[in-house]
CSV table of C-alpha atoms and ligand atoms in Angstrom, one decimal:
chain,number,residue,atom,x,y,z
A,1,MET,CA,-0.1,-0.9,0.0
A,2,SER,CA,1.4,3.5,-1.1
A,3,THR,CA,1.8,6.2,1.5
A,4,GLY,CA,-1.0,8.1,0.8
A,5,ALA,CA,-3.1,5.9,0.8
A,6,VAL,CA,-2.1,4.4,4.3
A,7,VAL,CA,-2.6,8.5,5.4
A,8,VAL,CA,-5.8,8.5,3.6
A,9,LEU,CA,-7.2,5.3,5.7
A,10,VAL,CA,-6.0,7.3,9.1
A,11,ILE,CA,-8.0,9.7,8.5
A,12,PHE,CA,-10.5,7.8,7.8
A,13,ILE,CA,-10.4,6.1,10.8
A,14,LEU,CA,-9.5,8.7,13.3
A,15,VAL,CA,-12.8,10.8,11.6
A,16,SER,CA,-14.8,7.4,11.5
A,17,ALA,CA,-14.1,7.1,15.5
A,18,TYR,CA,-14.7,11.1,16.2
A,19,TYR,CA,-18.8,10.6,14.8
A,20,VAL,CA,-19.7,7.4,16.5
A,21,ASN,CA,-18.2,8.8,20.0
A,22,ARG,CA,-20.7,12.3,19.8
A,23,THR,CA,-23.3,10.3,18.6
A,24,ARG,CA,-23.3,8.4,21.6
A,25,ALA,CA,-22.6,11.8,24.2
A,26,GLU,CA,-24.9,12.8,21.5
A,27,ARG,CA,-27.5,10.0,22.7
A,28,LYS,CA,-26.3,10.0,26.7
A,29,ARG,CA,-27.8,13.8,27.0
A,30,GLN,CA,-30.7,13.1,25.6
A,31,VAL,CA,-31.3,9.7,27.6
A,32,GLU,CA,-29.9,12.1,30.3
A,33,THR,CA,-32.1,14.9,29.7
A,34,SER,CA,-35.5,14.0,28.0
A,35,ASP,CA,-38.0,11.5,28.6
A,36,SER,CA,-39.8,11.1,31.9
A,37,GLU,CA,-39.4,7.6,32.5
A,38,THR,CA,-35.3,8.5,33.1
A,39,LEU,CA,-35.5,12.1,35.2
A,40,GLN,CA,-34.4,9.7,37.9
A,41,LEU,CA,-32.1,8.1,37.0
A,42,ASP,CA,-28.5,7.6,37.7
A,43,SER,CA,-25.6,7.7,35.5
A,44,GLY,CA,-24.9,4.8,35.9
A,45,GLU,CA,-28.6,3.5,34.6
A,46,VAL,CA,-28.0,5.8,31.6
A,47,GLU,CA,-25.5,3.8,30.9
A,48,ALA,CA,-27.5,0.4,31.2
A,49,LYS,CA,-29.8,2.2,29.2
A,50,LEU,CA,-27.8,2.7,26.5
A,51,GLU,CA,-26.5,-0.5,26.0
A,52,HIS,CA,-29.2,-2.1,26.0
A,53,GLU,CA,-30.5,0.7,23.7
A,54,GLU,CA,-27.7,-0.1,21.8
A,55,HIS,CA,-28.0,-3.7,21.7
A,56,ASP,CA,-31.4,-4.4,22.5
A,57,SER,CA,-32.8,-2.4,20.0
A,58,PRO,CA,-31.1,-1.9,17.5
A,59,LYS,CA,-33.5,-0.1,15.7
A,60,VAL,CA,-36.2,2.0,16.3
A,61,GLU,CA,-39.9,1.2,15.7
A,62,SER,CA,-42.0,3.3,13.2
A,63,VAL,CA,-45.4,5.0,15.0
A,64,LEU,CA,-47.4,3.0,12.4
A,65,GLU,CA,-45.5,-0.5,13.6
A,66,ARG,CA,-45.9,0.4,17.5
A,67,PHE,CA,-49.3,0.6,16.7
A,68,THR,CA,-49.0,-2.5,15.5
A,69,ARG,CA,-47.7,-4.5,18.4
A,70,GLY,CA,-50.4,-2.8,20.4
A,71,LEU,CA,-53.1,-4.5,19.0
A,72,ALA,CA,-51.2,-7.5,18.1
A,73,ARG,CA,-53.5,-9.8,20.4
A,74,SER,CA,-56.6,-9.1,18.5
A,75,SER,CA,-54.8,-8.9,14.9
A,76,ALA,CA,-53.5,-12.4,14.8
A,77,SER,CA,-57.1,-13.8,16.1
A,78,ILE,CA,-59.0,-11.6,13.6
A,79,GLY,CA,-57.8,-11.4,10.9
A,80,GLY,CA,-57.2,-15.2,11.0
A,81,ALA,CA,-60.1,-16.2,11.1
A,82,LEU,CA,-60.8,-12.9,8.1
A,83,SER,CA,-58.4,-15.2,6.4
A,84,SER,CA,-59.9,-18.9,6.7
A,85,VAL,CA,-63.7,-17.4,5.5
A,86,PHE,CA,-61.7,-15.2,2.5
A,87,SER,CA,-60.3,-18.7,1.2
A,88,ARG,CA,-63.7,-20.3,0.3
A,89,SER,CA,-64.0,-21.5,-3.3
A,90,ALA,CA,-67.3,-19.7,-3.5
A,91,ILE,CA,-69.1,-17.0,-2.0
A,92,ASP,CA,-72.3,-18.2,0.0
A,93,GLU,CA,-74.5,-18.0,2.9
A,94,SER,CA,-72.4,-20.0,5.3
A,95,LEU,CA,-68.8,-17.6,4.3
A,96,TYR,CA,-72.0,-14.7,5.2
A,97,GLU,CA,-72.3,-16.5,8.0
A,98,GLU,CA,-68.6,-17.7,8.7
A,99,LEU,CA,-67.7,-14.0,9.4
A,100,GLU,CA,-70.0,-12.5,10.7
A,101,GLU,CA,-68.7,-15.5,13.9
A,102,ALA,CA,-66.0,-14.0,12.9
A,103,LEU,CA,-66.8,-10.7,13.6
A,104,LEU,CA,-69.1,-11.4,16.5
A,105,GLY,CA,-65.4,-13.8,18.0
A,106,ALA,CA,-63.3,-10.7,18.4
A,107,ASP,CA,-65.9,-8.0,19.7
A,108,VAL,CA,-67.8,-6.3,17.5
A,109,GLY,CA,-71.0,-6.5,18.1
A,110,VAL,CA,-74.3,-7.8,16.9
A,111,ARG,CA,-75.8,-5.5,15.9
A,112,THR,CA,-72.7,-3.3,14.3
A,113,SER,CA,-71.4,-6.7,12.8
A,114,THR,CA,-75.2,-7.7,11.8
A,115,ALA,CA,-75.3,-3.9,9.4
A,116,MET,CA,-71.1,-4.8,8.7
A,117,VAL,CA,-72.2,-9.2,6.9
A,118,ASP,CA,-75.1,-6.9,5.6
A,119,ALA,CA,-73.2,-3.8,3.9
A,120,VAL,CA,-70.2,-6.5,2.7
A,121,ARG,CA,-73.5,-8.1,0.8
A,122,GLU,CA,-74.7,-5.2,-0.4
A,123,LYS,CA,-71.6,-4.5,-2.3
A,124,VAL,CA,-71.6,-7.7,-3.8
A,125,LYS,CA,-75.1,-7.5,-5.4
A,126,SER,CA,-73.9,-4.4,-7.4
A,127,GLN,CA,-70.8,-5.5,-8.2
A,128,LYS,CA,-71.1,-8.7,-8.9
A,129,ILE,CA,-68.3,-10.4,-7.3
A,130,LYS,CA,-67.4,-13.5,-7.0
A,131,ASP,CA,-64.5,-14.3,-6.0
A,132,PRO,CA,-64.0,-14.4,-1.7
A,133,GLN,CA,-60.4,-13.1,-2.2
A,134,GLU,CA,-61.6,-10.1,-3.4
A,135,LEU,CA,-63.9,-8.7,-0.4
A,136,MET,CA,-61.5,-7.7,1.9
A,137,PRO,CA,-61.1,-4.2,0.3
A,138,LEU,CA,-65.6,-4.0,0.9
A,139,LEU,CA,-65.2,-5.4,4.8
A,140,ARG,CA,-62.4,-2.8,5.4
A,141,ASP,CA,-64.4,-0.2,3.9
A,142,ALA,CA,-67.5,-1.6,6.1
A,143,VAL,CA,-65.8,-0.7,9.1
A,144,SER,CA,-64.0,2.0,8.1
A,145,ASP,CA,-67.7,3.7,8.2
A,146,VAL,CA,-68.7,2.9,12.0
A,147,PHE,CA,-66.2,5.7,12.3
A,148,ASP,CA,-66.7,9.7,12.5
A,149,PRO,CA,-62.7,11.5,12.1
A,150,ALA,CA,-64.0,14.7,12.9
A,151,SER,CA,-65.9,13.3,16.0
A,152,ALA,CA,-63.3,11.4,17.2
A,153,SER,CA,-60.3,14.8,17.4
A,154,MET,CA,-60.2,16.7,20.1
A,155,CYS,CA,-58.8,20.1,20.1
A,156,PRO,CA,-58.5,21.6,23.6
A,157,SER,CA,-58.1,25.4,23.3
A,158,VAL,CA,-60.8,27.9,24.9
A,159,ASP,CA,-60.2,31.9,24.6
A,160,GLY,CA,-57.9,32.6,27.4
A,161,GLU,CA,-59.5,29.8,29.6
A,162,PRO,CA,-58.6,26.3,31.1
A,163,TYR,CA,-60.0,23.1,28.6
A,164,VAL,CA,-60.9,20.6,31.3
A,165,ILE,CA,-61.1,17.2,31.1
A,166,LEU,CA,-62.6,15.3,33.5
A,167,VAL,CA,-62.1,11.3,33.6
A,168,VAL,CA,-64.2,9.1,34.5
A,169,GLY,CA,-65.0,4.6,34.6
A,170,VAL,CA,-65.7,1.8,36.9
A,171,ASN,CA,-62.3,1.3,39.1
A,172,GLY,CA,-59.2,0.0,37.9
A,173,ALA,CA,-60.1,1.0,33.8
A,174,GLY,CA,-57.2,2.7,33.6
A,175,LYS,CA,-58.1,6.4,34.1
A,176,THR,CA,-55.3,7.6,36.7
A,177,THR,CA,-52.4,6.4,33.4
A,178,THR,CA,-54.6,7.7,30.7
A,179,ILE,CA,-54.1,11.1,32.4
A,180,GLY,CA,-50.9,10.9,32.7
A,181,LYS,CA,-50.4,9.9,29.6
A,182,LEU,CA,-52.4,12.6,27.7
A,183,ALA,CA,-50.8,14.9,30.6
A,184,ALA,CA,-47.5,14.3,28.9
A,185,MET,CA,-48.7,14.0,25.5
A,186,PHE,CA,-50.2,18.1,25.8
A,187,SER,CA,-46.9,19.2,27.7
A,188,ALA,CA,-45.9,17.7,24.3
A,189,GLN,CA,-46.8,20.3,22.5
A,190,GLY,CA,-46.1,23.2,25.0
A,191,LYS,CA,-48.7,23.7,26.8
A,192,LYS,CA,-49.6,23.9,30.8
A,193,VAL,CA,-51.3,21.5,32.0
A,194,LEU,CA,-52.4,21.0,36.1
A,195,LEU,CA,-53.5,17.7,37.0
A,196,GLY,CA,-56.8,17.8,40.3
A,197,ALA,CA,-56.5,14.7,42.1
A,198,GLY,CA,-60.4,14.4,42.4
A,199,ASP,CA,-60.0,10.4,43.8
A,200,THR,CA,-60.1,10.7,47.1
A,201,PHE,CA,-61.6,7.8,47.6
A,202,ARG,CA,-59.2,5.3,46.9
A,203,ALA,CA,-56.0,5.1,49.2
A,204,GLY,CA,-53.2,6.1,47.2
A,205,ALA,CA,-54.6,7.0,44.6
A,206,ILE,CA,-53.3,11.3,44.9
A,207,GLU,CA,-49.6,10.3,45.7
A,208,GLN,CA,-50.3,7.4,42.1
A,209,LEU,CA,-51.4,11.0,40.2
A,210,LYS,CA,-49.0,13.2,41.9
A,211,VAL,CA,-46.1,10.4,40.4
A,212,TRP,CA,-47.8,11.2,36.5
A,213,ALA,CA,-48.2,14.9,37.4
A,214,ASP,CA,-43.6,15.0,38.2
A,215,ARG,CA,-43.5,13.0,35.7
A,216,SER,CA,-44.9,15.0,32.4
A,217,GLY,CA,-44.0,18.1,34.2
A,218,ALA,CA,-47.6,19.1,34.9
A,219,ASP,CA,-49.3,21.1,37.9
A,220,PHE,CA,-51.0,19.5,41.1
A,221,VAL,CA,-54.0,20.0,43.0
A,222,ALA,CA,-54.6,18.4,45.8
A,223,HIS,CA,-56.9,18.4,49.3
A,224,GLN,CA,-56.3,14.6,51.6
A,225,GLU,CA,-58.0,11.2,50.9
A,226,GLY,CA,-61.4,12.5,52.0
A,227,ALA,CA,-62.4,15.1,51.1
A,228,ASP,CA,-65.5,16.0,48.9
A,229,PRO,CA,-63.8,15.5,45.3
A,230,ALA,CA,-66.2,18.3,43.9
A,231,ALA,CA,-64.5,20.4,46.0
A,232,VAL,CA,-61.1,19.9,44.8
A,233,LEU,CA,-61.6,20.1,41.6
A,234,TYR,CA,-63.1,23.8,42.6
A,235,ASP,CA,-60.1,24.5,43.8
A,236,ALA,CA,-58.3,23.0,41.0
A,237,LEU,CA,-59.9,25.1,38.4
A,238,GLU,CA,-59.1,28.4,40.2
A,239,ALA,CA,-55.7,27.3,40.5
A,240,ALA,CA,-55.6,26.7,36.8
A,241,LYS,CA,-56.9,30.1,36.2
A,242,ALA,CA,-55.0,32.4,38.5
A,243,ARG,CA,-51.5,29.8,36.7
A,244,GLY,CA,-53.1,30.8,33.3
A,245,CYS,CA,-53.0,26.8,32.6
A,246,ASP,CA,-54.2,25.8,29.3
A,247,VAL,CA,-55.6,22.3,29.8
A,248,VAL,CA,-56.7,20.6,33.8
A,249,ILE,CA,-57.0,17.6,33.7
A,250,CYS,CA,-59.1,15.8,36.3
A,251,ASP,CA,-59.1,12.3,38.3
A,252,THR,CA,-61.9,10.8,39.8
A,253,ALA,CA,-62.6,7.6,41.9
A,254,GLY,CA,-63.0,4.9,39.8
A,255,ARG,CA,-67.4,3.4,40.1
A,256,LEU,CA,-69.2,0.9,39.8
A,257,GLN,CA,-72.4,2.1,37.0
A,258,ALA,CA,-74.6,0.8,39.1
A,259,LYS,CA,-74.1,2.3,41.9
A,260,LYS,CA,-76.7,5.1,42.0
A,261,THR,CA,-74.8,7.1,44.9
A,262,LEU,CA,-71.3,7.3,43.1
A,263,MET,CA,-72.7,8.1,39.7
A,264,ASN,CA,-75.0,11.1,41.4
A,265,GLU,CA,-71.8,12.3,42.5
A,266,LEU,CA,-70.1,12.5,39.1
A,267,SER,CA,-73.2,14.5,38.6
A,268,LYS,CA,-72.5,17.2,41.1
A,269,VAL,CA,-68.6,17.2,40.1
A,270,HIS,CA,-70.1,18.4,36.9
A,271,LYS,CA,-72.4,21.5,38.4
A,272,VAL,CA,-69.3,22.4,40.4
A,273,VAL,CA,-66.1,21.9,38.1
A,274,GLY,CA,-69.1,24.2,35.2
A,275,LYS,CA,-69.4,26.9,38.3
A,276,ALA,CA,-65.5,27.3,38.4
A,277,VAL,CA,-65.0,28.2,34.2
A,278,THR,CA,-68.2,28.9,32.3
A,279,GLY,CA,-68.4,25.5,30.1
A,280,ALA,CA,-66.6,22.9,32.1
A,281,PRO,CA,-65.9,20.2,31.4
A,282,HIS,CA,-65.3,20.5,27.8
A,283,GLU,CA,-64.6,16.9,27.3
A,284,VAL,CA,-65.6,13.9,29.9
A,285,LEU,CA,-63.8,11.1,28.8
A,286,LEU,CA,-64.6,7.6,30.0
A,287,VAL,CA,-62.4,5.0,30.2
A,288,LEU,CA,-63.1,1.5,29.3
A,289,ASP,CA,-60.8,-1.5,29.7
A,290,GLY,CA,-60.4,-3.5,26.6
A,291,THR,CA,-60.1,-6.5,27.9
A,292,THR,CA,-64.3,-6.3,29.2
A,293,GLY,CA,-66.4,-7.1,26.4
A,294,GLN,CA,-69.4,-6.2,25.8
A,295,ASN,CA,-69.8,-5.1,30.2
A,296,ALA,CA,-68.3,-2.1,28.4
A,297,LEU,CA,-70.4,-1.3,26.8
A,298,SER,CA,-72.9,-1.3,29.4
A,299,GLN,CA,-70.6,0.7,30.7
A,300,GLY,CA,-70.2,2.5,28.3
A,301,ARG,CA,-75.0,3.5,27.8
A,302,ILE,CA,-74.8,4.3,31.6
A,303,PHE,CA,-71.6,6.9,32.5
A,304,GLY,CA,-73.3,7.8,28.6
A,305,GLU,CA,-76.5,9.0,29.5
A,306,VAL,CA,-74.9,10.0,33.7
A,307,ALA,CA,-72.2,11.9,33.2
A,308,GLY,CA,-73.1,14.0,29.6
A,309,VAL,CA,-69.7,11.2,28.4
A,310,THR,CA,-68.3,13.1,25.3
A,311,GLY,CA,-66.2,10.6,24.0
A,312,VAL,CA,-64.2,7.4,24.8
A,313,VAL,CA,-60.7,6.3,25.3
A,314,VAL,CA,-60.1,2.5,25.4
A,315,THR,CA,-57.4,1.1,27.3
A,316,LYS,CA,-55.5,-2.3,27.4
A,317,LEU,CA,-55.9,-3.2,23.8
A,318,ASP,CA,-51.7,-4.3,23.7
A,319,GLY,CA,-54.0,-7.7,25.9
A,320,THR,CA,-56.8,-8.6,24.0
A,321,ALA,CA,-57.5,-10.8,21.0
A,322,ARG,CA,-60.6,-8.4,20.6
A,323,GLY,CA,-60.2,-5.4,19.6
A,324,GLY,CA,-63.0,-5.3,17.8
A,325,VAL,CA,-64.7,-3.3,21.0
A,326,VAL,CA,-63.4,-0.4,19.8
A,327,ILE,CA,-66.1,-0.8,16.7
A,328,ALA,CA,-69.0,-1.6,18.4
A,329,ILE,CA,-68.9,1.7,20.9
A,330,ASN,CA,-68.5,3.4,17.9
A,331,GLY,CA,-70.9,1.8,16.6
A,332,GLU,CA,-73.3,0.6,19.1
A,333,LEU,CA,-73.5,3.5,21.5
A,334,GLY,CA,-72.3,5.9,18.7
A,335,LEU,CA,-69.3,7.6,20.7
A,336,PRO,CA,-66.1,8.7,19.6
A,337,VAL,CA,-63.0,7.2,20.7
A,338,LYS,CA,-60.5,9.1,21.1
A,339,PHE,CA,-57.8,7.8,22.2
A,340,ILE,CA,-56.8,3.7,22.8
A,341,GLY,CA,-54.2,2.7,25.2
A,342,ILE,CA,-52.1,0.4,24.1
A,343,GLY,CA,-49.1,-0.7,26.7
A,344,GLU,CA,-49.2,1.1,30.2
A,345,LYS,CA,-45.8,3.6,29.9
A,346,VAL,CA,-45.7,7.5,28.8
A,347,ASP,CA,-47.1,7.1,24.8
A,348,ASP,CA,-48.5,4.3,25.2
A,349,LEU,CA,-51.6,6.2,24.5
A,350,ARG,CA,-52.6,6.8,20.1
A,351,PRO,CA,-55.5,9.7,19.3
A,352,PHE,CA,-57.6,7.2,17.8
A,353,ASP,CA,-56.9,7.1,13.9
A,354,ALA,CA,-59.3,4.7,12.0
A,355,ASN,CA,-57.3,3.8,8.9
A,356,SER,CA,-54.8,2.7,11.6
A,357,TYR,CA,-56.6,1.2,13.7
A,358,VAL,CA,-58.1,-1.2,10.2
A,359,ASP,CA,-54.4,-1.3,8.6
A,360,ALA,CA,-53.5,-2.7,12.6
A,361,LEU,CA,-56.4,-4.7,12.8
A,362,LEU,CA,-56.6,-6.3,10.1
A,363,ALA,CA,-53.9,-6.8,9.4
A,364,ASP,CA,-53.2,-10.7,9.3
A,365,GLY,CA,-56.0,-11.3,6.8
B,1,LIG,N1,-51.3,-3.2,29.3
B,1,LIG,C1,-51.8,-1.9,29.6
B,1,LIG,N2,-52.2,-1.9,30.8
B,1,LIG,C2,-52.6,-0.5,31.4
B,1,LIG,C3,-52.7,0.3,30.0
B,1,LIG,N3,-53.9,1.7,30.9
B,1,LIG,C4,-54.0,1.3,31.9
B,1,LIG,N4,-53.4,-0.1,32.8
B,1,LIG,C5,-52.8,-0.4,33.7
B,1,LIG,O1,-54.2,-1.2,34.1
B,1,LIG,C6,-54.4,-1.0,35.7
B,1,LIG,C7,-55.1,-0.2,36.2
B,1,LIG,O2,-54.5,1.4,36.1
B,1,LIG,P1,-54.8,2.7,36.4
B,1,LIG,O3,-54.7,3.4,35.6
B,1,LIG,O4,-54.4,3.0,37.7
B,1,LIG,O5,-56.7,2.3,36.8
B,1,LIG,P2,-57.9,4.0,37.5
B,1,LIG,O6,-59.3,4.0,36.0
B,1,LIG,O7,-57.1,4.7,37.9
B,1,LIG,O8,-58.1,2.5,38.5
B,1,LIG,P3,-58.9,3.4,40.1
B,1,LIG,O9,-57.8,4.8,39.9
B,1,LIG,O10,-58.6,1.7,40.7
B,1,LIG,O11,-60.2,3.1,39.6
B,1,LIG,C8,-52.5,-0.6,35.4
B,1,LIG,O12,-51.5,-1.5,36.4
B,1,LIG,C9,-51.7,0.5,34.5
B,1,LIG,O13,-50.7,0.1,34.7
B,1,LIG,C10,-52.9,-0.4,29.1
B,1,LIG,O14,-53.4,0.6,27.5
B,1,LIG,N5,-52.2,-1.6,28.6
B,2,LIG,MG1,-56.9,6.4,38.8
């Protein structure tokens, strides 16, 4: 090798080493200062996290990939059942029956499944389709038609006043976790967020919300355990006005939809919140555990009537093979699903997007 070639090679090695070190140092700074889950890490843990990232996750997952992974159980189950339907030799009555069973098995709900199968049947007739393989796009359209993209969006802004979101649902549905995720999402959008600790009933509930407030950089207002939830939330809204907050998210205690007194307490909270900020609550989000199947529909009906629900968050969709419940909530209750939870981490909440949802759900079909 000539001297010139050796010099070029040495320069190349030195420049490469410089960039490798610089990239690692930059990533280290990001890990130390950025996402909420690493706020408490000491330097040893930062190193360990970097090692983990470098060796175990060579590829950064895209939003769609994460979404699809979150819905993998549902997708494998529904997609599997559908591919059996679509690989039949002819379109006949038993195909429609199998299609309806596949949808019912995914918790799509009786009324919505029947309506979707009828829509497919109509199109098969009008377009004179003969091949079962051509049914998939028809089904995709039938699912998409259940959703109204306009009602699924949420734009938290009111002139000069905080935008108030009241979060309700049965025990353990995922309310507090969803509030934490929402707080992080709004904070990342540059909004000043305040969390109101309206669950004064369950031991540890106030502390749990405080942890999420700290993680997401949100302000926090609480009274002691056992205090009147309406009074706490009134104070939270007064504080939010005084501090110029953009969004207030109010936690509430879990309650069974059948317990009248507890449901009436929600009406009181609703009224008092409206006294502190005109028009509040601007949004009442009902959190439903996606793994509870058709019971989620009964919760939706009763909470919808008593608490003036404006939208739904379906959680734990990563833990069920029956993700079709999201379709049932839209189709049977007429309530828009606004967010879905696909894991316990801070970024495991996704604004509901019908197209990505349908793509992920029918991915294996
Ligand atoms: N896998 C998974 N777990 C979730 C999700 N959302 C919440 N959880 C878990 O569900 C459990 C209950 O969540 P919480 O947020 O405490 O539920 P809650 O509705 O506030 O409960 P109460 O205050 O007791 O009524 C926790 O272990 C959460 O980590 C999700 O989308 N996926
Ligand atoms: Mg809670």
